[in-house]
Amino acid sequence: MGVVTAVSRSEEYTFTKPVRESITLLAGLGVEGDVHQGVTVKHRSRVAQDPTQPNLRQVHLMHEELFDELRGKGFAVEPGQIGENITTRGVDLLGLPTGTRLHLGPEAVVEVTGLRNPCVQIDRFSSGLLKEVVFKGPDGELVRRAGIMSVVLTGGVVRPGDEIRVELPARPHRPLEKV
């Protein structure tokens, strides 16, 4: 079983999201008070393409194990600094299939929609970081490791220390793709 290690949100379009004592997830909307909250897309590049697209990126989750690995390569990355709302430990986020439900604490449930596709802003935060989280694997396929995106099915308060319970979807499982 996994655990929430940190929660973050920002009311403004900032790359880094301040760590909070708790966040409130709102069904169908996302993180209360976060700039990316809403039924339709809120990420600037996606709004420019088509502002009526559904928001499949309401809540961004990132595994803290990645931060450990990046620290070993000289990158100082802490929770919230590269834009995630929920930092986790003990769940293989990138290995989850599309449609997985994550039960966060006693009430909240999110459904995994896909992989985060980070942009050059991540290199502005720390030069060289982008090539550590997006690169070509041995088979030539693009590997994305900057967390996963989800939508809120059931609202609730999420805090550090909350348990994460994984509920896999029915088979056949669909691998995560960028959203």
CSV table of N, CA and C in Angstrom, one decimal:
chain,number,residue,atom,x,y,z
A,1,MET,N,0.9,-1.2,0.0
A,1,MET,CA,0.0,0.0,0.0
A,1,MET,C,0.9,1.2,0.0
A,2,GLY,N,0.5,2.2,-0.8
A,2,GLY,CA,1.3,3.5,-0.9
A,2,GLY,C,0.8,4.5,0.1
A,3,VAL,N,1.5,5.6,0.1
A,3,VAL,CA,1.2,6.7,1.0
A,3,VAL,C,1.4,8.1,0.3
A,4,VAL,N,0.6,9.0,0.7
A,4,VAL,CA,0.7,10.4,0.2
A,4,VAL,C,1.8,11.0,1.1
A,5,THR,N,2.9,11.6,0.4
A,5,THR,CA,3.9,12.2,1.2
A,5,THR,C,3.9,13.7,1.3
A,6,ALA,N,3.2,14.3,0.3
A,6,ALA,CA,3.0,15.8,0.2
A,6,ALA,C,1.9,16.1,-0.7
A,7,VAL,N,1.2,17.3,-0.4
A,7,VAL,CA,0.2,17.8,-1.3
A,7,VAL,C,0.5,19.3,-1.6
A,8,SER,N,0.1,19.7,-2.8
A,8,SER,CA,0.5,21.0,-3.3
A,8,SER,C,-0.6,21.6,-4.2
A,9,ARG,N,-0.7,22.9,-4.2
A,9,ARG,CA,-1.6,23.6,-5.1
A,9,ARG,C,-1.2,25.0,-5.3
A,10,SER,N,-1.6,25.6,-6.4
A,10,SER,CA,-1.2,27.0,-6.7
A,10,SER,C,-2.4,27.7,-7.4
A,11,GLU,N,-2.8,28.9,-6.9
A,11,GLU,CA,-3.9,29.6,-7.5
A,11,GLU,C,-3.5,30.3,-8.8
A,12,GLU,N,-2.2,30.3,-9.1
A,12,GLU,CA,-1.7,31.1,-10.2
A,12,GLU,C,-0.9,30.1,-11.1
A,13,TYR,N,-0.7,30.5,-12.4
A,13,TYR,CA,0.1,29.7,-13.3
A,13,TYR,C,1.5,29.8,-12.9
A,14,THR,N,2.0,29.0,-12.1
A,14,THR,CA,3.4,28.9,-11.7
A,14,THR,C,3.8,27.5,-11.9
A,15,PHE,N,5.1,27.3,-12.2
A,15,PHE,CA,5.6,25.9,-12.4
A,15,PHE,C,5.6,25.2,-11.1
A,16,THR,N,6.1,25.8,-10.0
A,16,THR,CA,6.2,25.2,-8.7
A,16,THR,C,4.9,25.5,-8.0
A,17,LYS,N,4.4,24.5,-7.3
A,17,LYS,CA,3.2,24.6,-6.5
A,17,LYS,C,3.6,24.5,-5.0
A,18,PRO,N,3.2,25.5,-4.2
A,18,PRO,CA,3.5,25.4,-2.8
A,18,PRO,C,2.9,24.2,-2.1
A,19,VAL,N,3.7,23.6,-1.2
A,19,VAL,CA,3.3,22.5,-0.4
A,19,VAL,C,2.3,23.0,0.7
A,20,ARG,N,1.2,22.2,0.9
A,20,ARG,CA,0.1,22.6,1.8
A,20,ARG,C,0.0,21.5,2.9
A,21,GLU,N,-0.8,21.9,3.9
A,21,GLU,CA,-1.1,20.9,5.0
A,21,GLU,C,-2.1,19.9,4.4
A,22,SER,N,-3.0,20.3,3.5
A,22,SER,CA,-4.0,19.5,2.9
A,22,SER,C,-4.5,20.2,1.7
A,23,ILE,N,-5.1,19.3,0.8
A,23,ILE,CA,-5.8,19.9,-0.4
A,23,ILE,C,-7.2,19.2,-0.4
A,24,THR,N,-8.2,19.9,-1.0
A,24,THR,CA,-9.5,19.3,-1.2
A,24,THR,C,-9.7,19.0,-2.6
A,25,LEU,N,-10.1,17.8,-2.9
A,25,LEU,CA,-10.4,17.4,-4.3
A,25,LEU,C,-11.9,17.5,-4.5
A,26,LEU,N,-12.3,18.1,-5.6
A,26,LEU,CA,-13.7,18.3,-5.9
A,26,LEU,C,-14.1,17.4,-7.1
A,27,ALA,N,-15.1,16.6,-7.0
A,27,ALA,CA,-15.5,15.6,-8.0
A,27,ALA,C,-15.8,16.4,-9.3
A,28,GLY,N,-15.1,15.9,-10.4
A,28,GLY,CA,-15.3,16.4,-11.7
A,28,GLY,C,-14.6,17.7,-12.0
A,29,LEU,N,-13.9,18.2,-11.0
A,29,LEU,CA,-13.2,19.5,-11.2
A,29,LEU,C,-11.7,19.5,-10.9
A,30,GLY,N,-11.2,18.8,-9.9
A,30,GLY,CA,-9.8,18.8,-9.5
A,30,GLY,C,-9.6,19.3,-8.1
A,31,VAL,N,-8.4,20.0,-8.0
A,31,VAL,CA,-8.0,20.5,-6.7
A,31,VAL,C,-8.6,21.9,-6.4
A,32,GLU,N,-9.4,22.0,-5.4
A,32,GLU,CA,-10.0,23.3,-5.0
A,32,GLU,C,-8.9,24.3,-4.9
A,33,GLY,N,-9.1,25.5,-5.5
A,33,GLY,CA,-8.2,26.6,-5.4
A,33,GLY,C,-7.0,26.5,-6.3
A,34,ASP,N,-6.9,25.4,-7.1
A,34,ASP,CA,-5.7,25.2,-8.0
A,34,ASP,C,-6.1,25.8,-9.4
A,35,VAL,N,-5.1,26.4,-10.0
A,35,VAL,CA,-5.3,27.1,-11.3
A,35,VAL,C,-5.8,26.1,-12.4
A,36,HIS,N,-5.5,24.8,-12.2
A,36,HIS,CA,-5.9,23.8,-13.2
A,36,HIS,C,-7.3,23.2,-12.9
A,37,GLN,N,-8.0,23.7,-11.9
A,37,GLN,CA,-9.3,23.1,-11.6
A,37,GLN,C,-10.3,23.5,-12.6
A,38,GLY,N,-11.1,22.5,-13.1
A,38,GLY,CA,-12.2,22.8,-14.0
A,38,GLY,C,-12.5,21.6,-14.8
A,39,VAL,N,-13.7,21.7,-15.4
A,39,VAL,CA,-14.2,20.6,-16.3
A,39,VAL,C,-13.5,20.6,-17.6
A,40,THR,N,-13.1,21.8,-18.1
A,40,THR,CA,-12.4,21.8,-19.4
A,40,THR,C,-11.0,22.2,-19.2
A,41,VAL,N,-10.1,22.0,-20.2
A,41,VAL,CA,-8.7,22.1,-20.0
A,41,VAL,C,-8.3,23.5,-19.5
A,42,LYS,N,-7.2,23.5,-18.7
A,42,LYS,CA,-6.7,24.8,-18.1
A,42,LYS,C,-5.3,25.0,-18.4
A,43,HIS,N,-4.6,24.0,-18.9
A,43,HIS,CA,-3.2,24.2,-19.2
A,43,HIS,C,-3.1,25.1,-20.4
A,44,ARG,N,-2.3,26.1,-20.4
A,44,ARG,CA,-2.3,27.2,-21.4
A,44,ARG,C,-2.2,26.7,-22.8
A,45,SER,N,-1.3,25.7,-23.1
A,45,SER,CA,-1.1,25.2,-24.4
A,45,SER,C,-2.3,24.5,-24.9
A,46,ARG,N,-3.0,23.8,-24.1
A,46,ARG,CA,-4.2,23.1,-24.5
A,46,ARG,C,-5.4,24.0,-24.7
A,47,VAL,N,-5.5,25.0,-23.9
A,47,VAL,CA,-6.5,26.1,-24.0
A,47,VAL,C,-6.4,26.7,-25.4
A,48,ALA,N,-5.1,27.0,-25.8
A,48,ALA,CA,-4.8,27.7,-27.0
A,48,ALA,C,-5.3,26.8,-28.2
A,49,GLN,N,-5.1,25.5,-28.1
A,49,GLN,CA,-5.5,24.5,-29.1
A,49,GLN,C,-7.1,24.4,-29.2
A,50,ASP,N,-7.7,24.2,-28.1
A,50,ASP,CA,-9.2,24.0,-28.0
A,50,ASP,C,-9.6,24.1,-26.6
A,51,PRO,N,-10.2,25.2,-26.2
A,51,PRO,CA,-10.6,25.4,-24.8
A,51,PRO,C,-11.8,24.6,-24.4
A,52,THR,N,-12.4,23.9,-25.3
A,52,THR,CA,-13.6,23.1,-24.9
A,52,THR,C,-13.2,21.6,-24.6
A,53,GLN,N,-11.9,21.3,-24.8
A,53,GLN,CA,-11.5,19.9,-24.5
A,53,GLN,C,-11.8,19.5,-23.0
A,54,PRO,N,-12.1,18.3,-22.7
A,54,PRO,CA,-12.3,17.9,-21.3
A,54,PRO,C,-11.0,17.9,-20.6
A,55,ASN,N,-11.0,18.3,-19.3
A,55,ASN,CA,-9.8,18.4,-18.5
A,55,ASN,C,-9.5,17.0,-18.0
A,56,LEU,N,-8.6,16.3,-18.6
A,56,LEU,CA,-8.1,15.0,-18.2
A,56,LEU,C,-6.9,15.1,-17.3
A,57,ARG,N,-6.5,16.4,-16.9
A,57,ARG,CA,-5.3,16.7,-16.1
A,57,ARG,C,-5.7,17.5,-14.9
A,58,GLN,N,-6.8,17.0,-14.2
A,58,GLN,CA,-7.2,17.8,-13.0
A,58,GLN,C,-6.3,17.6,-11.8
A,59,VAL,N,-5.7,16.4,-11.7
A,59,VAL,CA,-4.8,16.2,-10.5
A,59,VAL,C,-3.6,15.5,-11.1
A,60,HIS,N,-2.4,16.1,-10.7
A,60,HIS,CA,-1.1,15.5,-11.2
A,60,HIS,C,-0.5,14.8,-10.0
A,61,LEU,N,-0.1,13.6,-10.2
A,61,LEU,CA,0.6,12.8,-9.1
A,61,LEU,C,2.0,12.5,-9.6
A,62,MET,N,2.9,12.5,-8.6
A,62,MET,CA,4.3,12.2,-8.9
A,62,MET,C,4.8,11.3,-7.8
A,63,HIS,N,5.6,10.3,-8.2
A,63,HIS,CA,6.2,9.4,-7.2
A,63,HIS,C,7.5,10.0,-6.6
A,64,GLU,N,7.6,10.0,-5.3
A,64,GLU,CA,8.8,10.6,-4.6
A,64,GLU,C,10.1,9.8,-4.9
A,65,GLU,N,9.9,8.5,-5.3
A,65,GLU,CA,11.1,7.7,-5.6
A,65,GLU,C,11.9,8.4,-6.8
A,66,LEU,N,11.2,9.0,-7.7
A,66,LEU,CA,11.9,9.7,-8.8
A,66,LEU,C,12.7,10.8,-8.2
A,67,PHE,N,12.3,11.6,-7.2
A,67,PHE,CA,13.1,12.6,-6.6
A,67,PHE,C,14.3,12.1,-6.0
A,68,ASP,N,14.2,10.9,-5.4
A,68,ASP,CA,15.4,10.2,-4.8
A,68,ASP,C,16.4,9.9,-5.9
A,69,GLU,N,16.0,9.4,-7.0
A,69,GLU,CA,16.8,9.1,-8.1
A,69,GLU,C,17.5,10.3,-8.7
A,70,LEU,N,16.7,11.4,-8.9
A,70,LEU,CA,17.2,12.6,-9.4
A,70,LEU,C,18.2,13.3,-8.5
A,71,ARG,N,18.0,13.2,-7.2
A,71,ARG,CA,19.0,13.7,-6.2
A,71,ARG,C,20.3,13.0,-6.4
A,72,GLY,N,20.3,11.7,-6.7
A,72,GLY,CA,21.5,11.0,-6.9
A,72,GLY,C,22.2,11.4,-8.1
A,73,LYS,N,21.5,12.1,-9.0
A,73,LYS,CA,22.2,12.6,-10.3
A,73,LYS,C,22.5,14.1,-10.2
A,74,GLY,N,22.3,14.7,-8.9
A,74,GLY,CA,22.7,16.1,-8.7
A,74,GLY,C,21.5,17.1,-8.9
A,75,PHE,N,20.3,16.6,-9.0
A,75,PHE,CA,19.2,17.5,-9.1
A,75,PHE,C,18.5,17.6,-7.8
A,76,ALA,N,18.3,18.8,-7.3
A,76,ALA,CA,17.6,19.0,-6.0
A,76,ALA,C,16.1,19.3,-6.3
A,77,VAL,N,15.3,18.2,-6.1
A,77,VAL,CA,13.9,18.3,-6.4
A,77,VAL,C,13.1,17.9,-5.2
A,78,GLU,N,12.2,18.8,-4.7
A,78,GLU,CA,11.4,18.5,-3.6
A,78,GLU,C,9.9,18.5,-4.0
A,79,PRO,N,9.0,17.9,-3.2
A,79,PRO,CA,7.6,17.9,-3.5
A,79,PRO,C,7.1,19.3,-3.9
A,80,GLY,N,6.2,19.3,-5.0
A,80,GLY,CA,5.6,20.5,-5.5
A,80,GLY,C,6.4,21.3,-6.4
A,81,GLN,N,7.7,21.1,-6.4
A,81,GLN,CA,8.6,21.9,-7.2
A,81,GLN,C,8.5,21.7,-8.7
A,82,ILE,N,8.0,20.6,-9.2
A,82,ILE,CA,7.9,20.4,-10.6
A,82,ILE,C,6.4,20.2,-11.0
A,83,GLY,N,5.5,20.9,-10.2
A,83,GLY,CA,4.1,21.1,-10.5
A,83,GLY,C,3.1,20.1,-10.1
A,84,GLU,N,3.5,19.0,-9.4
A,84,GLU,CA,2.5,18.0,-9.0
A,84,GLU,C,1.6,18.5,-7.9
A,85,ASN,N,0.4,17.9,-7.8
A,85,ASN,CA,-0.5,18.2,-6.7
A,85,ASN,C,-0.3,17.2,-5.5
A,86,ILE,N,0.0,16.0,-5.9
A,86,ILE,CA,0.1,14.9,-4.9
A,86,ILE,C,1.4,14.1,-5.1
A,87,THR,N,2.2,14.1,-4.1
A,87,THR,CA,3.5,13.3,-4.1
A,87,THR,C,3.2,12.0,-3.4
A,88,THR,N,3.7,10.9,-4.0
A,88,THR,CA,3.4,9.6,-3.4
A,88,THR,C,4.7,8.8,-3.1
A,89,ARG,N,4.5,7.8,-2.4
A,89,ARG,CA,5.6,6.8,-2.2
A,89,ARG,C,5.0,5.4,-2.1
A,90,GLY,N,5.6,4.5,-2.7
A,90,GLY,CA,5.2,3.1,-2.6
A,90,GLY,C,4.2,2.6,-3.6
A,91,VAL,N,3.9,3.4,-4.6
A,91,VAL,CA,3.0,3.0,-5.7
A,91,VAL,C,3.7,3.2,-7.0
A,92,ASP,N,3.8,2.2,-7.8
A,92,ASP,CA,4.4,2.3,-9.2
A,92,ASP,C,3.4,3.1,-10.1
A,93,LEU,N,3.4,4.4,-9.9
A,93,LEU,CA,2.4,5.2,-10.7
A,93,LEU,C,2.6,5.0,-12.2
A,94,LEU,N,3.8,4.9,-12.7
A,94,LEU,CA,4.0,4.8,-14.1
A,94,LEU,C,3.6,3.5,-14.7
A,95,GLY,N,3.5,2.5,-13.8
A,95,GLY,CA,3.2,1.1,-14.3
A,95,GLY,C,1.7,0.9,-14.2
A,96,LEU,N,0.9,1.8,-13.7
A,96,LEU,CA,-0.5,1.6,-13.6
A,96,LEU,C,-1.2,1.7,-15.0
A,97,PRO,N,-2.3,0.9,-15.2
A,97,PRO,CA,-3.0,1.0,-16.5
A,97,PRO,C,-3.9,2.2,-16.5
A,98,THR,N,-4.3,2.7,-17.6
A,98,THR,CA,-5.3,3.7,-17.8
A,98,THR,C,-6.6,3.3,-17.1
A,99,GLY,N,-7.3,4.1,-16.4
A,99,GLY,CA,-8.5,3.8,-15.7
A,99,GLY,C,-8.4,3.3,-14.3
A,100,THR,N,-7.1,3.2,-13.8
A,100,THR,CA,-6.9,2.8,-12.4
A,100,THR,C,-7.5,3.8,-11.5
A,101,ARG,N,-8.1,3.3,-10.5
A,101,ARG,CA,-8.7,4.2,-9.4
A,101,ARG,C,-7.7,4.2,-8.2
A,102,LEU,N,-7.4,5.4,-7.8
A,102,LEU,CA,-6.6,5.6,-6.6
A,102,LEU,C,-7.4,6.2,-5.5
A,103,HIS,N,-7.5,5.4,-4.4
A,103,HIS,CA,-8.3,5.9,-3.2
A,103,HIS,C,-7.3,6.6,-2.3
A,104,LEU,N,-7.5,7.9,-2.1
A,104,LEU,CA,-6.5,8.7,-1.4
A,104,LEU,C,-7.2,9.1,-0.1
A,105,GLY,N,-6.6,8.5,1.0
A,105,GLY,CA,-7.2,8.7,2.3
A,105,GLY,C,-8.6,8.1,2.4
A,106,PRO,N,-9.4,8.7,3.4
A,106,PRO,CA,-10.7,8.0,3.7
A,106,PRO,C,-11.8,8.3,2.7
A,107,GLU,N,-11.7,9.3,1.8
A,107,GLU,CA,-12.8,9.7,0.9
A,107,GLU,C,-12.4,9.8,-0.5
A,108,ALA,N,-11.4,10.5,-0.9
A,108,ALA,CA,-11.1,10.9,-2.3
A,108,ALA,C,-10.8,9.7,-3.2
A,109,VAL,N,-11.3,9.8,-4.4
A,109,VAL,CA,-10.9,8.8,-5.4
A,109,VAL,C,-10.6,9.5,-6.7
A,110,VAL,N,-9.5,9.2,-7.3
A,110,VAL,CA,-9.2,9.8,-8.6
A,110,VAL,C,-9.0,8.6,-9.6
A,111,GLU,N,-9.3,8.9,-10.9
A,111,GLU,CA,-9.1,7.9,-12.0
A,111,GLU,C,-7.9,8.4,-12.9
A,112,VAL,N,-7.0,7.5,-13.1
A,112,VAL,CA,-5.8,7.8,-13.8
A,112,VAL,C,-6.2,7.9,-15.3
A,113,THR,N,-5.8,9.0,-15.9
A,113,THR,CA,-6.1,9.3,-17.3
A,113,THR,C,-4.9,9.1,-18.3
A,114,GLY,N,-3.7,9.3,-17.7
A,114,GLY,CA,-2.5,9.1,-18.6
A,114,GLY,C,-1.2,9.7,-18.0
A,115,LEU,N,-0.2,9.8,-18.8
A,115,LEU,CA,1.1,10.3,-18.4
A,115,LEU,C,1.2,11.8,-18.6
A,116,ARG,N,1.9,12.5,-17.7
A,116,ARG,CA,2.2,13.9,-17.9
A,116,ARG,C,3.3,14.0,-19.0
A,117,ASN,N,3.1,14.9,-19.9
A,117,ASN,CA,4.1,15.2,-20.9
A,117,ASN,C,4.7,16.5,-20.6
A,118,PRO,N,5.9,16.5,-19.9
A,118,PRO,CA,6.5,17.8,-19.4
A,118,PRO,C,7.0,18.6,-20.6
A,119,CYS,N,7.1,19.9,-20.4
A,119,CYS,CA,7.6,20.8,-21.4
A,119,CYS,C,8.9,21.4,-21.0
A,120,VAL,N,9.4,22.3,-21.8
A,120,VAL,CA,10.7,22.9,-21.5
A,120,VAL,C,10.8,23.7,-20.2
A,121,GLN,N,9.6,24.0,-19.6
A,121,GLN,CA,9.6,24.7,-18.3
A,121,GLN,C,10.4,23.9,-17.2
A,122,ILE,N,10.4,22.6,-17.4
A,122,ILE,CA,11.1,21.7,-16.4
A,122,ILE,C,12.6,22.0,-16.5
A,123,ASP,N,13.1,22.4,-17.7
A,123,ASP,CA,14.6,22.7,-17.8
A,123,ASP,C,14.8,24.1,-17.3
A,124,ARG,N,13.8,25.0,-17.3
A,124,ARG,CA,14.0,26.3,-16.7
A,124,ARG,C,14.1,26.2,-15.2
A,125,PHE,N,13.4,25.2,-14.6
A,125,PHE,CA,13.5,24.9,-13.2
A,125,PHE,C,14.9,24.4,-12.9
A,126,SER,N,15.4,23.5,-13.6
A,126,SER,CA,16.7,22.9,-13.4
A,126,SER,C,17.3,22.4,-14.7
A,127,SER,N,18.3,23.0,-15.2
A,127,SER,CA,18.9,22.7,-16.5
A,127,SER,C,19.3,21.2,-16.6
A,128,GLY,N,18.8,20.6,-17.7
A,128,GLY,CA,19.1,19.2,-17.9
A,128,GLY,C,18.1,18.2,-17.3
A,129,LEU,N,17.1,18.7,-16.6
A,129,LEU,CA,16.1,17.9,-15.9
A,129,LEU,C,15.2,17.2,-16.9
A,130,LEU,N,14.8,17.9,-18.0
A,130,LEU,CA,13.9,17.4,-19.0
A,130,LEU,C,14.4,16.0,-19.5
A,131,LYS,N,15.7,16.0,-19.9
A,131,LYS,CA,16.2,14.7,-20.5
A,131,LYS,C,16.3,13.6,-19.4
A,132,GLU,N,16.1,13.9,-18.2
A,132,GLU,CA,16.0,12.8,-17.1
A,132,GLU,C,14.6,12.3,-17.0
A,133,VAL,N,13.6,13.1,-17.4
A,133,VAL,CA,12.2,12.6,-17.2
A,133,VAL,C,11.5,12.3,-18.5
A,134,VAL,N,12.1,12.6,-19.6
A,134,VAL,CA,11.6,12.3,-20.9
A,134,VAL,C,12.8,11.9,-21.8
A,135,PHE,N,12.9,10.7,-22.3
A,135,PHE,CA,14.0,10.2,-23.1
A,135,PHE,C,13.6,9.0,-23.9
A,136,LYS,N,14.4,8.6,-24.9
A,136,LYS,CA,14.2,7.5,-25.7
A,136,LYS,C,14.7,6.2,-25.0
A,137,GLY,N,13.9,5.2,-24.9
A,137,GLY,CA,14.3,4.0,-24.3
A,137,GLY,C,15.1,3.1,-25.2
A,138,PRO,N,15.6,1.9,-24.8
A,138,PRO,CA,16.4,1.1,-25.6
A,138,PRO,C,15.7,0.7,-26.9
A,139,ASP,N,14.4,0.6,-26.9
A,139,ASP,CA,13.7,0.2,-28.1
A,139,ASP,C,13.3,1.4,-29.0
A,140,GLY,N,13.8,2.6,-28.6
A,140,GLY,CA,13.5,3.8,-29.4
A,140,GLY,C,12.2,4.5,-29.0
A,141,GLU,N,11.4,3.9,-28.1
A,141,GLU,CA,10.1,4.5,-27.7
A,141,GLU,C,10.4,5.6,-26.7
A,142,LEU,N,9.5,6.6,-26.7
A,142,LEU,CA,9.7,7.7,-25.8
A,142,LEU,C,9.2,7.3,-24.4
A,143,VAL,N,10.0,7.5,-23.4
A,143,VAL,CA,9.7,7.2,-22.0
A,143,VAL,C,9.4,8.5,-21.3
A,144,ARG,N,8.3,8.6,-20.6
A,144,ARG,CA,7.9,9.7,-19.9
A,144,ARG,C,7.8,9.3,-18.4
A,145,ARG,N,8.5,10.0,-17.5
A,145,ARG,CA,8.6,9.7,-16.1
A,145,ARG,C,8.2,10.8,-15.2
A,146,ALA,N,7.5,11.8,-15.7
A,146,ALA,CA,7.2,13.0,-14.9
A,146,ALA,C,5.8,12.9,-14.3
A,147,GLY,N,5.4,11.7,-13.9
A,147,GLY,CA,4.2,11.6,-13.2
A,147,GLY,C,3.0,11.2,-14.1
A,148,ILE,N,1.8,11.1,-13.4
A,148,ILE,CA,0.6,10.8,-14.1
A,148,ILE,C,-0.5,11.8,-13.8
A,149,MET,N,-1.5,11.8,-14.7
A,149,MET,CA,-2.6,12.7,-14.6
A,149,MET,C,-3.9,12.0,-14.2
A,150,SER,N,-4.8,12.7,-13.6
A,150,SER,CA,-6.1,12.0,-13.2
A,150,SER,C,-7.2,13.0,-13.1
A,151,VAL,N,-8.4,12.4,-13.0
A,151,VAL,CA,-9.6,13.2,-12.8
A,151,VAL,C,-10.2,12.7,-11.5
A,152,VAL,N,-10.9,13.6,-10.8
A,152,VAL,CA,-11.5,13.3,-9.5
A,152,VAL,C,-12.9,12.7,-9.7
A,153,LEU,N,-13.1,11.5,-9.2
A,153,LEU,CA,-14.4,10.8,-9.2
A,153,LEU,C,-15.1,11.1,-7.9
A,154,THR,N,-14.4,11.1,-6.8
A,154,THR,CA,-15.1,11.3,-5.5
A,154,THR,C,-14.2,12.3,-4.7
A,155,GLY,N,-14.8,13.4,-4.3
A,155,GLY,CA,-14.1,14.5,-3.6
A,155,GLY,C,-13.7,14.1,-2.2
A,156,GLY,N,-12.8,14.9,-1.6
A,156,GLY,CA,-12.4,14.7,-0.2
A,156,GLY,C,-11.1,15.4,0.0
A,157,VAL,N,-10.8,15.5,1.3
A,157,VAL,CA,-9.5,16.1,1.8
A,157,VAL,C,-8.4,15.1,1.7
A,158,VAL,N,-7.3,15.5,1.2
A,158,VAL,CA,-6.1,14.6,1.1
A,158,VAL,C,-5.0,15.3,1.8
A,159,ARG,N,-4.3,14.5,2.7
A,159,ARG,CA,-3.2,15.0,3.5
A,159,ARG,C,-2.0,14.1,3.4
A,160,PRO,N,-0.8,14.7,3.7
A,160,PRO,CA,0.4,13.8,3.8
A,160,PRO,C,0.1,12.7,4.9
A,161,GLY,N,0.5,11.5,4.6
A,161,GLY,CA,0.3,10.4,5.6
A,161,GLY,C,-0.9,9.6,5.2
A,162,ASP,N,-1.8,10.1,4.3
A,162,ASP,CA,-2.9,9.3,3.9
A,162,ASP,C,-2.5,8.1,3.1
A,163,GLU,N,-3.2,7.0,3.3
A,163,GLU,CA,-2.9,5.8,2.6
A,163,GLU,C,-3.4,5.9,1.1
A,164,ILE,N,-2.8,5.2,0.2
A,164,ILE,CA,-3.3,5.1,-1.2
A,164,ILE,C,-3.6,3.7,-1.4
A,165,ARG,N,-4.8,3.4,-1.8
A,165,ARG,CA,-5.3,2.1,-2.2
A,165,ARG,C,-5.5,2.1,-3.7
A,166,VAL,N,-4.9,1.1,-4.4
A,166,VAL,CA,-5.0,1.0,-5.9
A,166,VAL,C,-6.1,0.0,-6.2
A,167,GLU,N,-7.0,0.5,-7.1
A,167,GLU,CA,-8.0,-0.4,-7.7
A,167,GLU,C,-7.8,-0.5,-9.2
A,168,LEU,N,-7.4,-1.6,-9.7
A,168,LEU,CA,-7.1,-1.8,-11.1
A,168,LEU,C,-8.4,-1.9,-11.9
A,169,PRO,N,-8.5,-1.4,-13.1
A,169,PRO,CA,-9.7,-1.6,-13.9
A,169,PRO,C,-9.8,-3.0,-14.4
A,170,ALA,N,-10.9,-3.3,-15.0
A,170,ALA,CA,-11.1,-4.7,-15.6
A,170,ALA,C,-10.1,-4.9,-16.8
A,171,ARG,N,-9.8,-6.1,-17.0
A,171,ARG,CA,-8.9,-6.4,-18.2
A,171,ARG,C,-9.7,-6.4,-19.4
A,172,PRO,N,-9.0,-6.2,-20.6
A,172,PRO,CA,-7.6,-6.0,-20.7
A,172,PRO,C,-7.2,-4.6,-20.3
A,173,HIS,N,-6.0,-4.5,-19.7
A,173,HIS,CA,-5.5,-3.2,-19.3
A,173,HIS,C,-4.9,-2.4,-20.4
A,174,ARG,N,-5.1,-1.1,-20.4
A,174,ARG,CA,-4.5,-0.2,-21.5
A,174,ARG,C,-3.4,0.5,-20.8
A,175,PRO,N,-2.2,0.5,-21.5
A,175,PRO,CA,-1.0,1.2,-20.9
A,175,PRO,C,-1.3,2.7,-20.9
A,176,LEU,N,-0.6,3.4,-20.1
A,176,LEU,CA,-0.7,4.9,-20.0
A,176,LEU,C,-0.1,5.5,-21.2
A,177,GLU,N,-0.8,6.5,-21.8
A,177,GLU,CA,-0.3,7.3,-22.9
A,177,GLU,C,-0.3,8.8,-22.4
A,178,LYS,N,0.4,9.6,-23.1
A,178,LYS,CA,0.4,11.1,-22.7
A,178,LYS,C,-1.0,11.7,-22.8
A,179,VAL,N,-1.3,12.6,-21.9
A,179,VAL,CA,-2.5,13.3,-22.0
A,179,VAL,C,-2.2,14.8,-21.8
